[in-house]
Amino acid sequence: MRQENIRLPQDVIWLLQTLHTAGYSAYVVGGCVRDSLLGRQPGDWDICTSARPAQMRQLFADKQLILAGEKHGTVGVVLHGKPYEITTYRLDGAYRDHRHPDQVRFVQDLAADLARRDFTINAMAYAPGEGIIDLYGGRKDLAAGIIRCVGNPTARFAEDALRILRALRFAARLGFVLEPATAQAAAAARDTLQSVSAERIYGELDGLLTVPGAGKVLAQYGEILAGAVPEVAPCMGCTQPGRWHCYDVWQHTAAAVAALDLRGQDTRGARILCWATFLHDIAKPICRSVGPDGAAHFKGHNQRGAVLARIILRRLKAPSYLIEGVTGLVAIHDAPLPTGDGAILKCLNRYGAVFLRRLCALKYADLDAHARTPEVASRRQDVTDFETRMAVLAKTGCYTMRQLAVNGADLMEAGLPAGPAVGHTLHGLLGAVMEGRVPNERAALLEEMHRMMQQP
Ligand code: ATP
Ligand code: MG
């Protein structure tokens, strides 16, 4: 991991050289240095420089520029269709509201710019010929797997509360832990997350939940996360009956998120599943009751969970496809699956194959976070049986009106009067086909139509 040379893309080398030749200092900085040292491909290459925005504009005048961030010192230069952000060395001014710096001040040297950055692993810079500039032990923390604030963590979280969530997101993404003083300060300041905008919180939470390390971070740092989503707090310590469970609701949730298998899901489907698993039991604490046998029950937690999930996701300004996808899954996550072709086809008709595949993935994750008992294993087998048959029927079965061997015109041609009866009859025919009473063949369907017409 300790290679001192980072392979830079040609365009980045050109940008650094152009700045150097014009007499400015310039480095790649932050995430790209961190990721390069980890042997990961950086998502984007950010550059910091002593040049001011006006000087950059002049220097790159013949390139396409993005000037939206100019006030904060950032000029985007587009090379070969890809934008590169170049930002003047700056200090962030005072943060009155835990949100945005009241003003930024441009400075002349790199050290001050690195000091404003959130974590040691994000506060390194690199330039060819100079090597890595690491003033805060970023490489050491990277090697040890530690997220540590630059400077005093309490002060840094007070400047910008979002850093609390960023710490968790990086821990999840990299499989790291929070350095103890950083973790303590994050827990103490968790409620200040409430003053951060919904969009920023959603962005970090989404980044946290959609990486494989999410479950571990939830298990370890639930208390901190509760600053962003207070509804999770009562899940911690909410005990569940030992017949099925070996975890409280929160540890069960964390284990389910860790167990989630996203193979075969597209990006949206994966995101929906990550959030749905995170929120699937969110209503258990408010639905908990203890029966006469002394065992806990959670009657109605599916439906109430869907309501609560909607409230949370709306508050976070999540995209509507996510809100609909998640609430749909949470609302029936614990309901028994149908058996028998007729019932499975009706299920396909109502929910569609994509949704049902997601439901199965959520159910597997949920069950894999239960106690390892024969009853749980048998429930898991039920999911497998359903999924297997559902996949076959989704390919070969008839479960939508469009798949029927007749359409409305066929029915009218065969003597059915135009009007609402056409829709009703098609509906009835589809039901008969799904139940296996009538084969999906033209002659048989028309015969069934005539039989239906005879009935009052
Ligand atoms: P990613 O790969 O997720 O983009 P990144 O490290 O590039 O990771 P960005 O959010 O793109 O993260 O930020 C770029 C850099 O800016 C960070 O590496 C860090 O040095 C600094 N930074 C970003 N947000 C903050 C913040 N809220 N407080 C302090 N420094 C920050
Ligand atoms: Mg970045």
Short mmCIF file of C-alpha atoms and ligand atoms in Angstrom, two decimals:
data_model
loop_
_atom_site.label_atom_id
_atom_site.label_comp_id
_atom_site.label_asym_id
_atom_site.label_seq_id
_atom_site.Cartn_x
_atom_site.Cartn_y
_atom_site.Cartn_z
CA MET A 1 0.00 0.00 0.00
CA ARG A 2 2.89 2.35 0.57
CA GLN A 3 3.79 3.15 -2.98
CA GLU A 4 4.78 6.79 -3.13
CA ASN A 5 3.81 7.17 -6.75
CA ILE A 6 0.21 7.49 -7.76
CA ARG A 7 -0.76 6.79 -11.33
CA LEU A 8 -2.54 9.88 -12.55
CA PRO A 9 -4.67 10.05 -15.69
CA GLN A 10 -3.04 12.00 -18.55
CA ASP A 11 -5.57 14.82 -18.27
CA VAL A 12 -4.82 15.27 -14.57
CA ILE A 13 -1.07 15.37 -15.27
CA TRP A 14 -1.74 18.03 -17.90
CA LEU A 15 -3.85 20.13 -15.49
CA LEU A 16 -1.17 19.99 -12.76
CA GLN A 17 1.58 20.82 -15.27
CA THR A 18 -0.33 23.73 -16.72
CA LEU A 19 -0.85 25.17 -13.23
CA HIS A 20 2.81 24.59 -12.28
CA THR A 21 4.11 26.14 -15.49
CA ALA A 22 2.03 29.24 -14.79
CA GLY A 23 3.74 29.54 -11.40
CA TYR A 24 1.05 28.09 -9.13
CA SER A 25 1.32 25.11 -6.83
CA ALA A 26 -1.20 22.34 -7.37
CA TYR A 27 -1.93 18.85 -6.05
CA VAL A 28 -4.47 16.10 -6.38
CA VAL A 29 -6.16 15.86 -3.01
CA GLY A 30 -8.66 14.04 -0.82
CA GLY A 31 -10.58 10.97 -1.94
CA CYS A 32 -8.47 10.22 -5.00
CA VAL A 33 -5.26 10.06 -2.95
CA ARG A 34 -6.97 7.88 -0.34
CA ASP A 35 -8.40 5.51 -2.94
CA SER A 36 -5.15 5.31 -4.91
CA LEU A 37 -3.21 4.34 -1.78
CA LEU A 38 -5.80 1.63 -1.13
CA GLY A 39 -5.35 0.32 -4.65
CA ARG A 40 -8.89 1.35 -5.56
CA GLN A 41 -9.85 3.22 -8.68
CA PRO A 42 -10.75 6.80 -7.64
CA GLY A 43 -14.18 8.01 -8.69
CA ASP A 44 -12.99 11.51 -9.47
CA TRP A 45 -9.74 13.44 -9.31
CA ASP A 46 -9.98 16.66 -7.32
CA ILE A 47 -7.22 19.22 -7.58
CA CYS A 48 -6.31 22.00 -5.15
CA THR A 49 -4.15 24.94 -6.09
CA SER A 50 -2.78 28.32 -5.07
CA ALA A 51 -4.38 29.82 -8.20
CA ARG A 52 -7.50 31.91 -7.65
CA PRO A 53 -10.65 31.22 -9.67
CA ALA A 54 -10.09 34.25 -11.91
CA GLN A 55 -6.56 33.03 -12.65
CA MET A 56 -7.83 29.53 -13.45
CA ARG A 57 -10.44 30.97 -15.78
CA GLN A 58 -7.71 32.80 -17.64
CA LEU A 59 -5.37 29.81 -17.71
CA PHE A 60 -8.03 27.43 -19.05
CA ALA A 61 -9.88 30.00 -21.14
CA ASP A 62 -9.98 27.76 -24.22
CA LYS A 63 -11.59 24.87 -22.33
CA GLN A 64 -15.18 24.30 -21.38
CA LEU A 65 -15.53 25.57 -17.81
CA ILE A 66 -18.09 24.97 -15.08
CA LEU A 67 -18.32 28.05 -12.88
CA ALA A 68 -21.18 27.19 -10.53
CA GLY A 69 -18.79 26.77 -7.59
CA GLU A 70 -16.60 29.77 -8.30
CA LYS A 71 -17.63 31.65 -5.17
CA HIS A 72 -16.29 28.77 -3.08
CA GLY A 73 -13.12 28.64 -5.15
CA THR A 74 -14.02 25.78 -7.48
CA VAL A 75 -13.63 25.89 -11.24
CA GLY A 76 -14.59 22.82 -13.25
CA VAL A 77 -12.50 22.16 -16.33
CA VAL A 78 -13.92 19.71 -18.85
CA LEU A 79 -11.35 17.58 -20.67
CA HIS A 80 -12.39 14.83 -23.08
CA GLY A 81 -15.93 15.16 -21.80
CA LYS A 82 -14.97 14.64 -18.15
CA PRO A 83 -15.14 17.48 -15.62
CA TYR A 84 -12.26 18.03 -13.18
CA GLU A 85 -12.77 20.22 -10.12
CA ILE A 86 -9.94 22.57 -9.29
CA THR A 87 -10.33 24.45 -6.01
CA THR A 88 -8.28 27.29 -4.59
CA TYR A 89 -6.63 26.52 -1.21
CA ARG A 90 -9.11 27.78 1.31
CA LEU A 91 -10.17 27.89 4.92
CA ASP A 92 -13.77 27.32 5.73
CA GLY A 93 -14.97 30.23 7.86
CA ALA A 94 -17.09 29.85 10.97
CA TYR A 95 -20.03 27.45 10.79
CA ARG A 96 -22.90 29.10 12.60
CA ASP A 97 -25.45 26.41 11.89
CA HIS A 98 -23.54 23.08 11.65
CA ARG A 99 -24.27 23.33 7.94
CA HIS A 100 -22.33 25.53 5.61
CA PRO A 101 -19.34 27.71 6.13
CA ASP A 102 -20.50 31.32 6.47
CA GLN A 103 -17.72 32.32 4.16
CA VAL A 104 -14.61 30.77 2.68
CA ARG A 105 -11.23 32.48 2.80
CA PHE A 106 -8.66 31.76 0.11
CA VAL A 107 -5.18 31.08 1.40
CA GLN A 108 -1.76 30.63 -0.13
CA ASP A 109 -0.65 27.32 1.27
CA LEU A 110 -1.67 23.72 1.08
CA ALA A 111 -1.26 23.02 4.81
CA ALA A 112 -4.17 25.27 5.75
CA ASP A 113 -6.31 23.66 3.08
CA LEU A 114 -5.56 20.18 4.39
CA ALA A 115 -6.38 21.26 7.96
CA ARG A 116 -10.00 22.04 7.02
CA ARG A 117 -10.61 18.53 5.68
CA ASP A 118 -12.68 16.07 7.67
CA PHE A 119 -10.60 12.93 8.27
CA THR A 120 -6.90 12.15 8.21
CA ILE A 121 -7.40 9.66 5.36
CA ASN A 122 -9.10 12.42 3.34
CA ALA A 123 -6.47 15.07 4.12
CA MET A 124 -3.60 13.93 1.92
CA ALA A 125 -2.33 15.55 -1.25
CA TYR A 126 -0.02 14.37 -4.00
CA ALA A 127 1.97 15.87 -6.82
CA PRO A 128 4.38 14.06 -9.16
CA GLY A 129 7.95 14.77 -8.10
CA GLU A 130 6.91 15.80 -4.57
CA GLY A 131 5.16 12.62 -3.51
CA ILE A 132 2.48 12.37 -0.87
CA ILE A 133 1.90 15.25 1.53
CA ASP A 134 0.54 13.66 4.69
CA LEU A 135 0.51 16.11 7.60
CA TYR A 136 -1.97 14.24 9.83
CA GLY A 137 -0.95 10.61 9.70
CA GLY A 138 -3.43 9.69 6.98
CA ARG A 139 -1.30 6.84 5.67
CA LYS A 140 -0.93 5.33 9.12
CA ASP A 141 -4.69 5.48 9.70
CA LEU A 142 -5.33 4.07 6.25
CA ALA A 143 -3.08 1.11 7.04
CA ALA A 144 -4.74 0.59 10.43
CA GLY A 145 -8.29 0.97 9.11
CA ILE A 146 -9.15 4.02 11.21
CA ILE A 147 -11.43 7.02 10.62
CA ARG A 148 -10.00 9.89 12.68
CA CYS A 149 -10.93 13.56 12.56
CA VAL A 150 -8.28 16.06 11.59
CA GLY A 151 -7.84 18.04 14.80
CA ASN A 152 -10.29 18.07 17.70
CA PRO A 153 -13.27 15.86 16.81
CA THR A 154 -15.74 17.75 18.99
CA ALA A 155 -14.81 21.01 17.30
CA ARG A 156 -14.86 19.46 13.84
CA PHE A 157 -18.33 17.96 14.31
CA ALA A 158 -19.56 21.26 15.74
CA GLU A 159 -18.39 23.00 12.54
CA ASP A 160 -20.25 20.59 10.29
CA ALA A 161 -22.49 17.91 11.77
CA LEU A 162 -22.68 16.06 8.47
CA ARG A 163 -19.15 14.82 9.17
CA ILE A 164 -20.71 12.52 11.79
CA LEU A 165 -22.52 10.64 9.04
CA ARG A 166 -19.57 10.89 6.66
CA ALA A 167 -17.48 9.08 9.28
CA LEU A 168 -19.99 6.21 9.27
CA ARG A 169 -20.21 6.18 5.48
CA PHE A 170 -16.44 5.90 5.08
CA ALA A 171 -16.33 3.24 7.82
CA ALA A 172 -18.92 1.22 5.88
CA ARG A 173 -17.35 1.72 2.50
CA LEU A 174 -13.80 0.90 3.61
CA GLY A 175 -14.54 -1.57 6.40
CA PHE A 176 -12.90 0.79 8.91
CA VAL A 177 -13.64 1.65 12.54
CA LEU A 178 -13.91 5.06 14.18
CA GLU A 179 -10.98 6.07 16.36
CA PRO A 180 -12.32 6.16 19.97
CA ALA A 181 -12.21 9.94 20.50
CA THR A 182 -13.84 10.46 17.09
CA ALA A 183 -16.55 7.89 17.92
CA GLN A 184 -17.19 9.48 21.31
CA ALA A 185 -17.48 12.97 19.88
CA ALA A 186 -19.76 11.70 17.11
CA ALA A 187 -22.08 10.05 19.63
CA ALA A 188 -22.13 13.15 21.83
CA ALA A 189 -22.97 15.42 18.87
CA ARG A 190 -25.39 13.07 17.10
CA ASP A 191 -28.47 15.24 17.71
CA THR A 192 -26.90 18.18 15.87
CA LEU A 193 -27.46 16.12 12.69
CA GLN A 194 -31.05 17.35 12.92
CA SER A 195 -29.89 20.77 11.73
CA VAL A 196 -28.34 19.39 8.54
CA SER A 197 -30.38 19.59 5.34
CA ALA A 198 -32.40 16.51 4.35
CA GLU A 199 -30.63 16.27 0.99
CA ARG A 200 -27.17 16.03 2.56
CA ILE A 201 -28.33 13.49 5.16
CA TYR A 202 -30.03 11.38 2.51
CA GLY A 203 -26.90 11.42 0.34
CA GLU A 204 -24.65 10.18 3.13
CA LEU A 205 -27.15 7.63 4.46
CA ASP A 206 -27.66 6.26 0.98
CA GLY A 207 -23.89 5.96 0.53
CA LEU A 208 -23.69 4.17 3.87
CA LEU A 209 -26.55 1.73 3.32
CA THR A 210 -25.66 0.65 -0.22
CA VAL A 211 -22.16 -0.71 0.42
CA PRO A 212 -21.37 -4.23 1.69
CA GLY A 213 -19.94 -2.93 4.99
CA ALA A 214 -23.24 -1.30 6.02
CA GLY A 215 -24.44 -4.07 8.34
CA LYS A 216 -21.30 -3.96 10.44
CA VAL A 217 -21.49 -0.20 10.83
CA LEU A 218 -25.16 -0.39 11.83
CA ALA A 219 -24.33 -3.06 14.41
CA GLN A 220 -21.50 -1.02 15.86
CA TYR A 221 -22.66 2.58 15.56
CA GLY A 222 -26.45 2.47 15.88
CA GLU A 223 -26.38 5.07 18.66
CA ILE A 224 -24.64 7.53 16.36
CA LEU A 225 -26.92 6.78 13.43
CA ALA A 226 -29.96 7.50 15.60
CA GLY A 227 -28.97 11.17 15.32
CA ALA A 228 -29.96 11.02 11.65
CA VAL A 229 -32.95 8.65 11.96
CA PRO A 230 -34.26 8.91 15.55
CA GLU A 231 -36.84 6.16 14.89
CA VAL A 232 -34.09 3.54 15.08
CA ALA A 233 -33.28 4.34 18.73
CA PRO A 234 -36.18 2.32 20.25
CA CYS A 235 -35.13 -0.68 18.12
CA MET A 236 -32.01 -0.95 20.26
CA GLY A 237 -32.78 -3.19 23.21
CA CYS A 238 -36.24 -4.10 21.84
CA THR A 239 -36.16 -7.81 22.64
CA GLN A 240 -37.78 -10.53 20.53
CA PRO A 241 -38.98 -14.04 21.34
CA GLY A 242 -36.16 -16.58 21.53
CA ARG A 243 -38.14 -19.17 19.64
CA TRP A 244 -37.33 -17.30 16.44
CA HIS A 245 -34.78 -14.70 17.31
CA CYS A 246 -31.28 -14.40 18.68
CA TYR A 247 -31.04 -10.60 18.37
CA ASP A 248 -32.91 -7.51 19.50
CA VAL A 249 -34.66 -5.60 16.71
CA TRP A 250 -31.67 -3.39 15.98
CA GLN A 251 -29.02 -6.11 15.88
CA HIS A 252 -31.44 -8.17 13.79
CA THR A 253 -31.77 -5.23 11.37
CA ALA A 254 -28.00 -4.86 11.16
CA ALA A 255 -27.57 -8.60 10.56
CA ALA A 256 -30.26 -8.55 7.86
CA VAL A 257 -28.56 -5.65 6.07
CA ALA A 258 -25.29 -7.58 6.26
CA ALA A 259 -26.97 -10.73 4.90
CA LEU A 260 -28.58 -9.00 1.93
CA ASP A 261 -27.69 -10.63 -1.39
CA LEU A 262 -28.00 -8.08 -4.19
CA ARG A 263 -26.93 -10.29 -7.06
CA GLY A 264 -29.22 -9.89 -10.06
CA GLN A 265 -30.60 -6.53 -8.89
CA ASP A 266 -30.18 -3.37 -10.94
CA THR A 267 -29.02 -0.14 -9.25
CA ARG A 268 -32.50 0.99 -8.30
CA GLY A 269 -33.56 -2.44 -7.14
CA ALA A 270 -30.43 -2.72 -5.00
CA ARG A 271 -31.05 0.69 -3.44
CA ILE A 272 -34.68 -0.18 -2.71
CA LEU A 273 -33.62 -3.42 -1.06
CA CYS A 274 -30.91 -1.81 1.09
CA TRP A 275 -33.33 0.80 2.42
CA ALA A 276 -36.20 -1.67 2.79
CA THR A 277 -34.02 -4.01 4.83
CA PHE A 278 -32.82 -1.09 6.96
CA LEU A 279 -36.44 -0.06 7.65
CA HIS A 280 -38.31 -3.40 7.54
CA ASP A 281 -38.82 -3.73 11.31
CA ILE A 282 -38.85 -0.03 12.16
CA ALA A 283 -42.37 -0.27 13.64
CA LYS A 284 -41.65 -3.26 15.87
CA PRO A 285 -40.99 -1.13 18.98
CA ILE A 286 -44.36 0.67 18.64
CA CYS A 287 -46.20 -2.58 17.87
CA ARG A 288 -44.66 -4.67 20.63
CA SER A 289 -47.04 -6.38 23.04
CA VAL A 290 -46.54 -9.28 25.41
CA GLY A 291 -48.95 -12.20 25.21
CA PRO A 292 -50.32 -14.23 28.14
CA ASP A 293 -47.50 -16.74 27.51
CA GLY A 294 -44.99 -13.97 28.19
CA ALA A 295 -43.77 -13.90 24.57
CA ALA A 296 -43.45 -10.64 22.63
CA HIS A 297 -45.68 -10.06 19.60
CA PHE A 298 -45.44 -7.39 16.94
CA LYS A 299 -48.92 -7.43 15.40
CA GLY A 300 -49.35 -4.97 12.55
CA HIS A 301 -45.67 -4.07 12.26
CA ASN A 302 -45.70 -4.66 8.48
CA GLN A 303 -48.35 -2.03 7.75
CA ARG A 304 -47.27 0.43 10.39
CA GLY A 305 -43.69 -0.08 9.28
CA ALA A 306 -44.66 0.96 5.76
CA VAL A 307 -46.30 4.11 7.14
CA LEU A 308 -43.26 4.94 9.25
CA ALA A 309 -40.87 4.20 6.38
CA ARG A 310 -42.83 6.62 4.20
CA ILE A 311 -42.63 9.32 6.86
CA ILE A 312 -38.88 8.85 7.25
CA LEU A 313 -38.12 8.71 3.52
CA ARG A 314 -40.28 11.74 2.77
CA ARG A 315 -38.56 13.67 5.53
CA LEU A 316 -35.22 12.76 3.93
CA LYS A 317 -36.54 13.87 0.52
CA ALA A 318 -35.76 10.46 -0.95
CA PRO A 319 -36.70 9.95 -4.63
CA SER A 320 -40.27 8.75 -5.11
CA TYR A 321 -39.29 5.43 -6.75
CA LEU A 322 -37.43 4.63 -3.54
CA ILE A 323 -40.33 5.63 -1.29
CA GLU A 324 -42.79 3.51 -3.30
CA GLY A 325 -40.42 0.56 -3.63
CA VAL A 326 -39.50 0.48 0.04
CA THR A 327 -42.99 0.99 1.48
CA GLY A 328 -44.37 -1.69 -0.85
CA LEU A 329 -41.85 -4.23 0.43
CA VAL A 330 -42.07 -3.29 4.11
CA ALA A 331 -45.87 -3.49 4.01
CA ILE A 332 -45.84 -7.23 3.24
CA HIS A 333 -42.32 -8.34 4.20
CA ASP A 334 -43.54 -10.69 6.90
CA ALA A 335 -46.76 -11.92 5.24
CA PRO A 336 -46.85 -15.61 4.28
CA LEU A 337 -46.14 -16.39 0.63
CA PRO A 338 -48.82 -18.13 -1.44
CA THR A 339 -48.43 -21.72 -2.58
CA GLY A 340 -50.08 -23.31 -5.58
CA ASP A 341 -49.92 -22.02 -9.14
CA GLY A 342 -53.22 -20.13 -9.08
CA ALA A 343 -52.27 -18.11 -6.03
CA ILE A 344 -48.74 -17.47 -7.31
CA LEU A 345 -50.09 -16.26 -10.67
CA LYS A 346 -52.47 -13.88 -8.86
CA CYS A 347 -49.51 -12.66 -6.85
CA LEU A 348 -47.58 -12.07 -10.10
CA ASN A 349 -50.58 -10.22 -11.51
CA ARG A 350 -50.80 -7.96 -8.47
CA TYR A 351 -47.13 -7.26 -7.80
CA GLY A 352 -45.10 -8.22 -10.88
CA ALA A 353 -42.02 -10.46 -11.03
CA VAL A 354 -39.49 -7.70 -10.32
CA PHE A 355 -41.16 -6.75 -7.05
CA LEU A 356 -41.55 -10.39 -5.99
CA ARG A 357 -37.89 -11.15 -6.63
CA ARG A 358 -37.04 -8.21 -4.37
CA LEU A 359 -39.48 -9.45 -1.76
CA CYS A 360 -37.72 -12.82 -1.76
CA ALA A 361 -34.31 -11.16 -1.37
CA LEU A 362 -35.64 -9.19 1.61
CA LYS A 363 -37.15 -12.33 3.12
CA TYR A 364 -33.88 -14.25 2.80
CA ALA A 365 -31.97 -11.42 4.47
CA ASP A 366 -34.60 -11.19 7.20
CA LEU A 367 -34.60 -14.94 7.87
CA ASP A 368 -30.82 -15.19 7.77
CA ALA A 369 -30.80 -12.72 10.65
CA HIS A 370 -33.00 -15.04 12.78
CA ALA A 371 -31.96 -17.81 15.13
CA ARG A 372 -30.75 -20.92 13.31
CA THR A 373 -33.65 -23.22 14.11
CA PRO A 374 -35.45 -25.86 12.05
CA GLU A 375 -38.56 -23.61 11.94
CA VAL A 376 -36.57 -20.75 10.44
CA ALA A 377 -34.92 -23.13 7.98
CA SER A 378 -38.34 -24.37 6.93
CA ARG A 379 -39.57 -20.81 6.37
CA ARG A 380 -36.51 -20.17 4.27
CA GLN A 381 -37.31 -23.24 2.22
CA ASP A 382 -40.82 -21.83 1.66
CA VAL A 383 -39.25 -18.71 0.16
CA THR A 384 -37.02 -20.81 -2.10
CA ASP A 385 -39.99 -22.91 -3.24
CA PHE A 386 -42.03 -19.80 -3.97
CA GLU A 387 -39.20 -18.07 -5.79
CA THR A 388 -38.43 -21.09 -7.93
CA ARG A 389 -42.05 -21.65 -8.98
CA MET A 390 -42.67 -17.92 -9.39
CA ALA A 391 -39.69 -17.64 -11.76
CA VAL A 392 -41.08 -20.45 -13.93
CA LEU A 393 -44.61 -19.02 -13.96
CA ALA A 394 -43.31 -15.53 -14.70
CA LYS A 395 -41.81 -16.93 -17.90
CA THR A 396 -44.45 -19.42 -18.95
CA GLY A 397 -47.66 -18.49 -17.16
CA CYS A 398 -50.50 -16.18 -18.14
CA TYR A 399 -51.10 -13.55 -15.47
CA THR A 400 -51.83 -10.30 -17.34
CA MET A 401 -54.66 -9.29 -19.63
CA ARG A 402 -52.18 -8.75 -22.46
CA GLN A 403 -51.11 -12.40 -22.28
CA LEU A 404 -54.66 -13.70 -22.75
CA ALA A 405 -55.20 -15.50 -26.07
CA VAL A 406 -58.18 -13.19 -26.74
CA ASN A 407 -58.68 -9.43 -26.52
CA GLY A 408 -61.72 -7.17 -26.33
CA ALA A 409 -62.18 -7.06 -30.11
CA ASP A 410 -62.23 -10.87 -30.24
CA LEU A 411 -64.97 -10.96 -27.60
CA MET A 412 -67.12 -8.40 -29.42
CA GLU A 413 -66.66 -10.19 -32.71
CA ALA A 414 -67.88 -13.34 -30.97
CA GLY A 415 -71.05 -11.58 -29.86
CA LEU A 416 -70.33 -9.68 -26.64
CA PRO A 417 -71.95 -6.22 -26.72
CA ALA A 418 -69.55 -3.30 -26.50
CA GLY A 419 -69.38 -1.52 -23.13
CA PRO A 420 -68.15 -2.22 -19.62
CA ALA A 421 -69.00 -5.93 -19.99
CA VAL A 422 -65.94 -6.34 -22.21
CA GLY A 423 -63.52 -5.34 -19.45
CA HIS A 424 -65.38 -7.38 -16.84
CA THR A 425 -65.38 -10.44 -19.05
CA LEU A 426 -61.67 -10.17 -19.85
CA HIS A 427 -61.05 -9.85 -16.14
CA GLY A 428 -63.14 -12.93 -15.44
CA LEU A 429 -61.38 -14.90 -18.17
CA LEU A 430 -57.97 -13.99 -16.79
CA GLY A 431 -59.11 -15.14 -13.35
CA ALA A 432 -60.32 -18.44 -14.80
CA VAL A 433 -57.01 -18.96 -16.62
CA MET A 434 -54.92 -18.14 -13.52
CA GLU A 435 -57.00 -20.53 -11.44
CA GLY A 436 -56.44 -23.23 -14.06
CA ARG A 437 -60.16 -23.64 -14.81
CA VAL A 438 -59.80 -22.70 -18.47
CA PRO A 439 -56.74 -23.11 -20.73
CA ASN A 440 -55.37 -19.93 -22.30
CA GLU A 441 -56.62 -20.85 -25.77
CA ARG A 442 -58.90 -18.87 -28.05
CA ALA A 443 -61.66 -21.46 -28.50
CA ALA A 444 -61.81 -22.38 -24.82
CA LEU A 445 -61.89 -18.72 -23.79
CA LEU A 446 -64.73 -17.85 -26.18
CA GLU A 447 -66.68 -20.84 -24.95
CA GLU A 448 -66.15 -19.64 -21.36
CA MET A 449 -67.29 -16.17 -22.46
CA HIS A 450 -70.58 -17.58 -23.77
CA ARG A 451 -71.04 -19.52 -20.54
CA MET A 452 -70.46 -16.30 -18.57
CA MET A 453 -72.99 -14.43 -20.79
CA GLN A 454 -75.60 -16.99 -19.90
CA GLN A 455 -75.24 -16.25 -16.19
CA PRO A 456 -77.36 -13.49 -14.70
P1 ATP B 1 -16.06 9.96 -2.46
O1 ATP B 1 -15.29 8.92 -3.15
O2 ATP B 1 -17.20 9.44 -1.65
O3 ATP B 1 -16.45 11.12 -3.32
P2 ATP B 1 -14.35 11.86 -1.26
O4 ATP B 1 -13.30 11.76 -0.21
O5 ATP B 1 -13.92 12.32 -2.61
O6 ATP B 1 -15.07 10.48 -1.32
P3 ATP B 1 -16.13 14.11 -1.28
O7 ATP B 1 -17.40 14.28 -0.55
O8 ATP B 1 -16.13 14.05 -2.75
O9 ATP B 1 -15.47 12.79 -0.66
O10 ATP B 1 -15.17 15.26 -0.78
C1 ATP B 1 -13.88 15.47 -1.32
C2 ATP B 1 -12.92 15.87 -0.21
O11 ATP B 1 -13.36 17.10 0.37
C3 ATP B 1 -12.84 14.89 0.94
O12 ATP B 1 -11.89 13.88 0.71
C4 ATP B 1 -12.47 15.78 2.09
O13 ATP B 1 -11.07 16.05 2.07
C5 ATP B 1 -13.18 17.08 1.79
N1 ATP B 1 -14.52 17.17 2.39
C6 ATP B 1 -15.70 16.85 1.81
N2 ATP B 1 -16.73 17.10 2.63
C7 ATP B 1 -16.21 17.59 3.74
C8 ATP B 1 -16.77 18.07 4.98
N3 ATP B 1 -18.08 18.04 5.19
N4 ATP B 1 -15.91 18.53 5.91
C9 ATP B 1 -14.57 18.56 5.69
N5 ATP B 1 -14.00 18.14 4.57
C10 ATP B 1 -14.78 17.66 3.60
MG MG B 2 -15.33 12.76 -4.22
#
